[in-house]
Amino acid sequence: MRKLKDILNDKDINLPIPEQKKLLRKILLLEREKLFKQSTDVNWGAKQFFRALELLKIPEKQLKEQLATKRLFLACYFPIKFELDIARFAEEYWLFPAVREGKELLWFNYGDGKENYYTNKYGILEKKEEHCFEYNNSMPPMLCFIPGLAASREGYRLGYGGGYYDRFLNMNRNQITAVFCLPSEKFLFDDLPNESTDEKVDLIVW
């Protein structure tokens, strides 16, 4: 586990929290890119995905059965900025997010991975709104792999600043198991700057 003071000095730690987060993002994005380029693991993210299922005690066969019968949703993300590629395991019933300005996250089925996709302004693949739906508490529980840069030992996540996942977790907390996968323990901190709107994840894996 890394100490926050090893990456931010006393002057930085006294900055307003949004400024601390902005500085951390800049540093950690570069560190993750460097780690990715140095890695010999061609399956970037595979270890973390299967470790998460192991810790959650969900056999892969059972997971597929629950997804096919819609007793469980599994949500993921298409990686950008050298994120771990959990999406490499995506199958028909997996869900992916669509971002709409001024709205909460919408979700769409992976399907065959080819139909109705386009690239949004963030460089992420998604589908148009008519192919999406809004998740709510009346639906089956969701196992949600969440993107981001770093986590604290308390479970707080450093994301990219949009707040979409924090709002989504806040609205559906009782239905969602949030999993955050890190490329290494180097991205786990003793503490991270957080605000009242930040939500904890349930499981951190590296």
Tab-separated table of N, CA and C in Angstrom, residues 8 10 19 39 42 69 93 96 102 114 121 133 145 151 171 177-178 191:
chain	number	residue	atom	x	y	z
A	8	LEU	N	2.043	13.313	-2.946
A	8	LEU	CA	1.676	14.724	-2.788
A	8	LEU	C	2.463	15.310	-1.623
A	10	ASP	N	3.384	18.528	1.186
A	10	ASP	CA	2.534	19.275	2.130
A	10	ASP	C	1.757	20.389	1.438
A	19	GLU	N	-8.620	20.126	-6.551
A	19	GLU	CA	-7.295	20.363	-7.111
A	19	GLU	C	-6.341	19.223	-6.788
A	39	SER	N	4.682	-3.822	-19.021
A	39	SER	CA	4.115	-5.108	-18.659
A	39	SER	C	4.326	-6.145	-19.756
A	42	VAL	N	0.078	-10.047	-21.570
A	42	VAL	CA	-0.740	-9.712	-22.738
A	42	VAL	C	-2.220	-9.692	-22.383
A	69	THR	N	-30.140	-16.277	-17.414
A	69	THR	CA	-31.507	-16.330	-16.887
A	69	THR	C	-31.928	-14.998	-16.267
A	93	TYR	N	-24.752	-11.071	-22.668
A	93	TYR	CA	-25.608	-10.493	-21.631
A	93	TYR	C	-24.916	-9.433	-20.775
A	96	PHE	N	-22.894	-2.482	-20.670
A	96	PHE	CA	-21.887	-1.426	-20.769
A	96	PHE	C	-22.582	-0.073	-20.651
A	102	GLY	N	-25.789	15.576	-18.373
A	102	GLY	CA	-26.912	16.013	-17.546
A	102	GLY	C	-27.811	14.890	-17.104
A	114	LYS	N	-20.850	-5.934	-32.068
A	114	LYS	CA	-20.622	-5.277	-33.355
A	114	LYS	C	-21.731	-4.301	-33.740
A	121	LYS	N	-17.713	11.237	-27.400
A	121	LYS	CA	-16.708	12.306	-27.366
A	121	LYS	C	-15.531	11.990	-26.454
A	133	PHE	N	-31.098	1.392	-21.528
A	133	PHE	CA	-32.132	1.463	-20.505
A	133	PHE	C	-31.527	2.025	-19.226
A	145	PHE	N	-18.207	-3.833	-12.552
A	145	PHE	CA	-16.782	-3.507	-12.611
A	145	PHE	C	-16.652	-2.044	-13.021
A	151	ALA	N	-7.401	3.686	-5.569
A	151	ALA	CA	-8.346	3.458	-4.476
A	151	ALA	C	-7.632	3.654	-3.148
A	171	MET	N	-27.606	5.920	-5.924
A	171	MET	CA	-29.018	5.690	-6.220
A	171	MET	C	-29.414	4.224	-6.101
A	177	THR	N	-23.026	-4.650	-6.349
A	177	THR	CA	-21.720	-4.991	-5.798
A	177	THR	C	-20.692	-4.354	-6.718
A	178	ALA	N	-20.019	-3.332	-6.213
A	178	ALA	CA	-19.081	-2.557	-7.026
A	178	ALA	C	-17.669	-3.099	-6.861
A	191	ASP	N	-4.740	6.638	1.935
A	191	ASP	CA	-5.794	7.653	1.984
A	191	ASP	C	-5.863	8.335	0.625
